[in-house]
Short mmCIF file of C-alpha atoms in Angstrom, two decimals:
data_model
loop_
_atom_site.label_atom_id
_atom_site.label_comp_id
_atom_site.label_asym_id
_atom_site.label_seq_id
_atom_site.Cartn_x
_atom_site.Cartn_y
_atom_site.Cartn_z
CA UNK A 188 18.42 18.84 -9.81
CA UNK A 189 16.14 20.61 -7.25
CA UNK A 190 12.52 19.54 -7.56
CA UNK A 191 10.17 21.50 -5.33
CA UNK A 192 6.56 19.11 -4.39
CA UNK A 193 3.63 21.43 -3.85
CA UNK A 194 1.36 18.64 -3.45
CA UNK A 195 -1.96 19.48 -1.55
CA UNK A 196 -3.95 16.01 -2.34
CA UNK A 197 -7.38 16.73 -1.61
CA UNK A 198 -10.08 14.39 -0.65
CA UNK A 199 -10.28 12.62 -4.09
CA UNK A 200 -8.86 9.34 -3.68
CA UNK A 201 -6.65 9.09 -6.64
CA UNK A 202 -5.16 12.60 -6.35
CA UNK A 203 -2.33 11.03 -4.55
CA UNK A 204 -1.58 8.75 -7.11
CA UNK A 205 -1.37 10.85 -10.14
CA UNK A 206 0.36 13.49 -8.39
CA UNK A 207 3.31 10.90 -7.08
CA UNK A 208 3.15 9.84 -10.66
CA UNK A 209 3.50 13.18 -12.63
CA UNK A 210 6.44 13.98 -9.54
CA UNK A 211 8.26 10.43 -10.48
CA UNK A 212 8.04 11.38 -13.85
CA UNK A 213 9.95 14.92 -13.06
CA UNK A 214 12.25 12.65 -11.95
CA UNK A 215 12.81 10.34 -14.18
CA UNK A 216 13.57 13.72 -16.76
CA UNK A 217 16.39 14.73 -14.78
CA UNK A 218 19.72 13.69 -16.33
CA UNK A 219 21.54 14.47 -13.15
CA UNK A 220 23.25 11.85 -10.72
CA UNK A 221 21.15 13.20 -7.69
CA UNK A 222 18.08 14.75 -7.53
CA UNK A 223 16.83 17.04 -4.24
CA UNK A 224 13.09 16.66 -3.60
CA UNK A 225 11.99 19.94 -1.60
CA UNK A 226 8.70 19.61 0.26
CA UNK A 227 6.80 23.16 1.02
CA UNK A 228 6.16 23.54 4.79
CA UNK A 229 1.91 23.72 3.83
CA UNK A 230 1.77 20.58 1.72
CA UNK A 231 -1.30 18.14 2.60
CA UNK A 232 -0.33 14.61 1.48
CA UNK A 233 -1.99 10.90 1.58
CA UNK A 234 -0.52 7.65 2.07
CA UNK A 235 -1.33 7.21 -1.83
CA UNK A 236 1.32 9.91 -2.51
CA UNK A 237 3.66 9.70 0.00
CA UNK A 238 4.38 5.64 0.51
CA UNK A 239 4.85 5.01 -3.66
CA UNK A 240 6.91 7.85 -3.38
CA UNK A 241 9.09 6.57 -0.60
CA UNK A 242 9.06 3.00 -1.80
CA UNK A 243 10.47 4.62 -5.29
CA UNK A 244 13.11 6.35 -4.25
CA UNK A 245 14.42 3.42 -2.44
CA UNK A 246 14.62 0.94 -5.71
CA UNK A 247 15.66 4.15 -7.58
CA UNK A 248 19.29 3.68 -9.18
CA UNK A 249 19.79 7.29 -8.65
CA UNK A 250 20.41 9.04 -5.08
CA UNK A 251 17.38 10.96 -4.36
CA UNK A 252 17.61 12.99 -1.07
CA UNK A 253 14.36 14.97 0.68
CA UNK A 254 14.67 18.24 2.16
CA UNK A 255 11.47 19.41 4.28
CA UNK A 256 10.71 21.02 7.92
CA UNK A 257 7.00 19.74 7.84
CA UNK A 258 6.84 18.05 11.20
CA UNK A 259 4.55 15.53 9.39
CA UNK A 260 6.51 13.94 7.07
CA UNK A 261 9.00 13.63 9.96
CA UNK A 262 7.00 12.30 12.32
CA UNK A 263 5.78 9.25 9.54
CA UNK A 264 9.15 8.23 9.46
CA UNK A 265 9.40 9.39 5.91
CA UNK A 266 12.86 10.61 5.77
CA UNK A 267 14.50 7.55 7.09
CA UNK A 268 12.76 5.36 4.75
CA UNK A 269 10.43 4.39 7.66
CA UNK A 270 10.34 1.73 10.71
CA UNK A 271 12.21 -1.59 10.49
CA UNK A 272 10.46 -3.85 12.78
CA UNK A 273 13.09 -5.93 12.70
CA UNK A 274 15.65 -3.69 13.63
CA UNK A 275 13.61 -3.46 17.11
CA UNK A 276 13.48 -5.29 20.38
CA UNK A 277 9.45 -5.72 20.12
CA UNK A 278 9.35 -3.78 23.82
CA UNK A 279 10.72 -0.91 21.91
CA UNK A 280 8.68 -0.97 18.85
CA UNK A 281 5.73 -1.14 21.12
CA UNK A 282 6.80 1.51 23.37
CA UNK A 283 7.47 3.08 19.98
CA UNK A 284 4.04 2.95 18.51
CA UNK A 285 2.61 3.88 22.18
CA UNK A 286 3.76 7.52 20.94
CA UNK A 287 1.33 6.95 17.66
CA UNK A 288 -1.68 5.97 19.97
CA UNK A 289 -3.48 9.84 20.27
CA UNK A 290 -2.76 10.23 16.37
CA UNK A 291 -4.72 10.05 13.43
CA UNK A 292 -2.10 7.66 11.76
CA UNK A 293 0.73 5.43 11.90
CA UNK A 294 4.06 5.48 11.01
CA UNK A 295 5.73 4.17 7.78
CA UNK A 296 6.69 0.53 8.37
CA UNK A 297 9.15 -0.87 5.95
CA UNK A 298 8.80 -5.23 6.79
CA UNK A 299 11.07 -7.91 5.89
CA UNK A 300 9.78 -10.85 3.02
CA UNK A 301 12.30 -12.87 4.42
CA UNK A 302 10.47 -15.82 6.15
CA UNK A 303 12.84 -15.97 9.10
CA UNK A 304 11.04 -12.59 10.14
CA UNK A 305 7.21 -14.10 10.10
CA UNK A 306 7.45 -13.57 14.09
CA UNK A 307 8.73 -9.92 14.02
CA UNK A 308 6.08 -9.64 11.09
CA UNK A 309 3.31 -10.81 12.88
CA UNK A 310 4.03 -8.40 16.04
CA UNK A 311 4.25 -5.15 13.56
CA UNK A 312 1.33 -6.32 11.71
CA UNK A 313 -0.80 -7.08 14.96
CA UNK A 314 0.07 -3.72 16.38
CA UNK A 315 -0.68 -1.83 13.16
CA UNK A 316 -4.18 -3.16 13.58
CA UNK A 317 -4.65 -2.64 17.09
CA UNK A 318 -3.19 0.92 16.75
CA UNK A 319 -5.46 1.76 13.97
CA UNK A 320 -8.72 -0.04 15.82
CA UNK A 321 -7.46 1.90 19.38
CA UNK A 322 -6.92 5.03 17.43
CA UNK A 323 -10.63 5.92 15.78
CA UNK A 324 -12.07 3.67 18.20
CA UNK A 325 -13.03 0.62 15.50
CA UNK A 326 -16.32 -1.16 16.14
CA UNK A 327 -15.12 -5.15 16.41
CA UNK A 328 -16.95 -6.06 13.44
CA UNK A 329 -14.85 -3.12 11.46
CA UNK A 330 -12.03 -4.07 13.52
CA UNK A 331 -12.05 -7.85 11.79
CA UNK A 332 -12.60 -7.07 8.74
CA UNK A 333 -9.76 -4.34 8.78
CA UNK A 334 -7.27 -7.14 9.98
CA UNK A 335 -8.01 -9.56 6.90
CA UNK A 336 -7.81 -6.68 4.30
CA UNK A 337 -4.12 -5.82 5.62
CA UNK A 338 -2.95 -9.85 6.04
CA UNK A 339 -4.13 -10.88 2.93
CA UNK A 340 -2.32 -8.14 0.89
CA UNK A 341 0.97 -8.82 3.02
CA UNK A 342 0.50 -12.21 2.11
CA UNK A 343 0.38 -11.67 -1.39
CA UNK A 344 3.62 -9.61 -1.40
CA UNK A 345 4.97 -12.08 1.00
CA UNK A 346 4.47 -14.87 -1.34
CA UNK A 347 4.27 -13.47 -5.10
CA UNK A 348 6.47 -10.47 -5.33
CA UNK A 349 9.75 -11.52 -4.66
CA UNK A 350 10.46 -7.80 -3.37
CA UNK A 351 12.89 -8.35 -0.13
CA UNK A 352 10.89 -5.68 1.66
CA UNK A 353 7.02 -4.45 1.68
CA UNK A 354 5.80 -1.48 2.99
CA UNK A 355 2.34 -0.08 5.07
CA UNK A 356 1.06 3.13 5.78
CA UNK A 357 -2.61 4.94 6.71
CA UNK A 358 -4.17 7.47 8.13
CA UNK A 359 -7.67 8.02 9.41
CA UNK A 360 -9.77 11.11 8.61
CA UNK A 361 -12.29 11.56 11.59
CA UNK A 362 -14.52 14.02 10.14
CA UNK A 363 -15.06 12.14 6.87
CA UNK A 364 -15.12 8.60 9.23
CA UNK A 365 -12.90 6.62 6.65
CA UNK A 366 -9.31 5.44 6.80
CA UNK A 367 -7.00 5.63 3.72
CA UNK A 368 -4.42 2.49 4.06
CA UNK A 369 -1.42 1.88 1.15
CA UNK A 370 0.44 -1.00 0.95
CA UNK A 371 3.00 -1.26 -1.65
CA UNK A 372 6.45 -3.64 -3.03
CA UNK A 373 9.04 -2.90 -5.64
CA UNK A 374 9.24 -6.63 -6.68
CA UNK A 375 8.53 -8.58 -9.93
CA UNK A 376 4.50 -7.47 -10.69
CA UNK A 377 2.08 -9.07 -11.04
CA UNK A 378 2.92 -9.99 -14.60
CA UNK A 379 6.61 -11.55 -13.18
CA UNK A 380 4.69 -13.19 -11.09
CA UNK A 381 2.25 -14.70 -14.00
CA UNK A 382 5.36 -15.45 -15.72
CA UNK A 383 6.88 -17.99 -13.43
CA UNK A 384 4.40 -20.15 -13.91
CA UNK A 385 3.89 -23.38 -16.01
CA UNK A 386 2.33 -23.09 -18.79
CA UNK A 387 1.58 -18.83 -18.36
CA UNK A 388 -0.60 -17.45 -21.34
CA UNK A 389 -0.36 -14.01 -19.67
CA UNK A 390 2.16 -11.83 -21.27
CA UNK A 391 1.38 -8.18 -20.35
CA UNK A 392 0.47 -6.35 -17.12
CA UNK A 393 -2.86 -5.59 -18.23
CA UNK A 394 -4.26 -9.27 -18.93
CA UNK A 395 -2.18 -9.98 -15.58
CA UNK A 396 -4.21 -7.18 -13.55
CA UNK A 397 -7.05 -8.94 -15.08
CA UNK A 398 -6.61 -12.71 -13.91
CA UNK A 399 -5.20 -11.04 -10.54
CA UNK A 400 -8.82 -9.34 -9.74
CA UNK A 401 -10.74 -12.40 -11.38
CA UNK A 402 -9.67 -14.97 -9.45
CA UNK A 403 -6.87 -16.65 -11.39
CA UNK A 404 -4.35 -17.85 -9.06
CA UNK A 405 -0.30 -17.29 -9.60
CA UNK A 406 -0.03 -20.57 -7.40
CA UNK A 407 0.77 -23.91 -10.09
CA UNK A 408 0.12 -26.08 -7.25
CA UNK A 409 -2.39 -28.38 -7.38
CA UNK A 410 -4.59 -28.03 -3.93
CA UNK A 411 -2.58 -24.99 -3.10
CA UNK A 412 -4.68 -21.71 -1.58
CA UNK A 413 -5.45 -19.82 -4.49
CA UNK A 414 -4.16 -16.12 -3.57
CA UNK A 415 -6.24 -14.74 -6.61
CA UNK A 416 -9.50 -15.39 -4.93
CA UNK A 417 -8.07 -13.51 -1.62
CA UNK A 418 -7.94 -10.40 -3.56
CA UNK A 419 -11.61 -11.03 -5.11
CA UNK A 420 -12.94 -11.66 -1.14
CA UNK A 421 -10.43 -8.52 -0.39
CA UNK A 422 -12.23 -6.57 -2.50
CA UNK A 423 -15.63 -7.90 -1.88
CA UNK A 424 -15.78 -6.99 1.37
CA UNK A 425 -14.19 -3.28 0.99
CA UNK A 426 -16.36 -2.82 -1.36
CA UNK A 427 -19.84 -3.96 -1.05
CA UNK A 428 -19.66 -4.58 2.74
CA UNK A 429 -18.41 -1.59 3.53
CA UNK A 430 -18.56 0.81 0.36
CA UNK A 431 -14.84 1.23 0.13
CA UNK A 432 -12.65 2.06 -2.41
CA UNK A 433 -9.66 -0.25 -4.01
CA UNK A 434 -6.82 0.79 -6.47
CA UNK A 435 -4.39 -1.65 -7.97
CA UNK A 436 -1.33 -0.35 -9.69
CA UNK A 437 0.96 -3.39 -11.35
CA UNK A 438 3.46 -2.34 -14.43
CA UNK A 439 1.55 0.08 -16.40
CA UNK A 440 -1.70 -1.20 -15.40
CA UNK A 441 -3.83 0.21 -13.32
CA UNK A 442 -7.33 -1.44 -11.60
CA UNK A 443 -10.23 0.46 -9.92
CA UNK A 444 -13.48 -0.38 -8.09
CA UNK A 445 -15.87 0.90 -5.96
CA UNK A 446 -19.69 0.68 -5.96
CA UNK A 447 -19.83 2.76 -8.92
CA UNK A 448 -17.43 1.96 -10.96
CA UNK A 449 -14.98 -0.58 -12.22
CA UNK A 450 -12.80 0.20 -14.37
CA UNK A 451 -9.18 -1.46 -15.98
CA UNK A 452 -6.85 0.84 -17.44
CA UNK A 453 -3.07 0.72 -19.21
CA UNK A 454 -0.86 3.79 -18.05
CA UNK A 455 1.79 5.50 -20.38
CA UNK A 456 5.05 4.16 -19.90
CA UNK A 457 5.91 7.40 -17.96
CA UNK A 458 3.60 5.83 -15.25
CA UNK A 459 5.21 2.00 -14.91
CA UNK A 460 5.41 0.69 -11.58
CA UNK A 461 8.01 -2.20 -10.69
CA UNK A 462 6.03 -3.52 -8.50
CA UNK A 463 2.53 -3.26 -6.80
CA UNK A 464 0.59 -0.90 -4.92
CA UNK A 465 -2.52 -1.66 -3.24
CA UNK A 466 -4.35 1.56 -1.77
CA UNK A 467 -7.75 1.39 -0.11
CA UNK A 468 -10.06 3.76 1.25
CA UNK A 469 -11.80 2.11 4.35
CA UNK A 470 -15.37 3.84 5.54
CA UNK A 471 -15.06 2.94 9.23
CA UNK A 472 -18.80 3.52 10.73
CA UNK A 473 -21.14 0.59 9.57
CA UNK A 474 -23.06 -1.23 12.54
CA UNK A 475 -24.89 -3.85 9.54
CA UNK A 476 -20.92 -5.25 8.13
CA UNK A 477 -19.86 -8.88 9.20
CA UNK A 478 -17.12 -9.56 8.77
CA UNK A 479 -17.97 -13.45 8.41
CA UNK A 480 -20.37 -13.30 5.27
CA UNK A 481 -17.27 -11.72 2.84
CA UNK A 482 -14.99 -14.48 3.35
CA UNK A 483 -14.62 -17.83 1.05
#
């Protein structure tokens, strides 16, 4: 089936989410083997559309193919699924990234779990930073604080989602002076990763959402880091240090919070993820944030 995407997310931060959720759900109506996605040449999209949409079509049991001219969404690395660092000589992935340094974003970069790639995934995350802090010109304090928000959400997939692959992609927005990152995995949820626990009381995504953002850790290891309070700091710091935006989508549950509002919410089934996204929306221009005082 042909499915044309009109998308034109505006500035509201969770436009890009419901509209790559009411598209997946187009989707998932069509009885036929292959579906044909076609983008309009004048679409405006944000890395909360465009990375949950790339990161389902590639767990999707069904072939999904794009079809689309906008230079964009080519030059993102959207159509080939994105940038496999470990695919790359790191002289060429630098030199490839070079091309990204007068942009206002980066590239999709699809990362290896695997621990025999932490060096290769240490180089791609270290360059995504400095790429992003070169790009917009990051103040140092921003700069550190920007580098912790991406590691510790890499670590989490790393370590909890059993997903073979995670995925990273922003862009900056100059004249509004914030930065919209997504980072997202098609592994076991949060709730899988409740489950393989000893002794796990949690038995639906929403309660797991719940312990995720309140500090309960999915580590049964006594003296072992507790990865639920790296999301609270996370958080924390986007938040009240630098009056960011976070979104959380696990299973059918879906987690919100910004100075204003905090919110926990259970999706129709239409709108399950398998997996976890993590989107945040980064205000890049505060001179009074330190990095230091957000982190446990």
């Amino acid at each position: 089936m042909e499915i044309n995407v009109f998308e034109n997310i505006g500035e509201k931060f969770l436009q890009g989410l419901e509209g790559v959720l009411r598209l997946i759900d187009r989707i998932n109506q069509s009885d036929d083997e292959e579906d044909i996605l076609i983008f309009q040449n004048n679409i405006f999209v944000t890395p909360l559309f465009i990375l949950p949409l790339l990161v389902y079509v590639s767990g999707s049991k069904k072939r999904i193919r794009y079809q689309f001219t906008n230079s964009y969404l080519d030059t993102i690395r959207f159509g080939s699924g994105g940038i496999k660092p470990e695919e790359l000589e790191f002289s060429a992935l630098h030199h490839l990234l070079e091309k990204y340094s007068a942009k206002t974003y980066i590239p999709i970069i699809d990362f290896p779990t695997d621990q025999k790639y932490i060096r290769e995934r240490n180089e791609i995350l270290s360059a995504v930073e400095n790429l992003l802090s070169n790009q917009i010109r990051l103040q140092p304090n921003i700069t550190a604080g920007l580098k912790y928000l991406i590691e510790e959400i890499v670590d989490n997939i790393i370590e909890h989602s059993d997903s073979k692959r995670g995925y990273i992609f922003g862009q900056s927005y100059p004249s509004k002076k914030y930065m919209d990152i997504c980072i997202a995995d098609n592994g076991i949820t949060l709730l899988g990763s409740y489950c393989k626990m000893e002794e796990n009381k949690i038995t639906d995504h929403l309660s797991a959402m719940k312990a995720a953002n309140f500090g309960i850790s999915t580590k049964n290891l006594t003296g072992a880091e507790n990865r639920g309070y790296g999301i609270r700091t996370s958080k924390k710091m986007l938040v009240d240090g630098l009056s960011g935006n976070y979104v959380m989508l696990s299973g059918n549950a879906l987690y919100l919070k910004s100075k204003t509002i905090e919110r926990f919410m259970v999706l129709p089934d239409i709108a399950t993820w398998q997996g976890t996204i993590v989107a945040m929306r980064i205000p890049y221009v505060n001179a009074s944030f330190n990095y230091i005082d957000f982190v446990e």
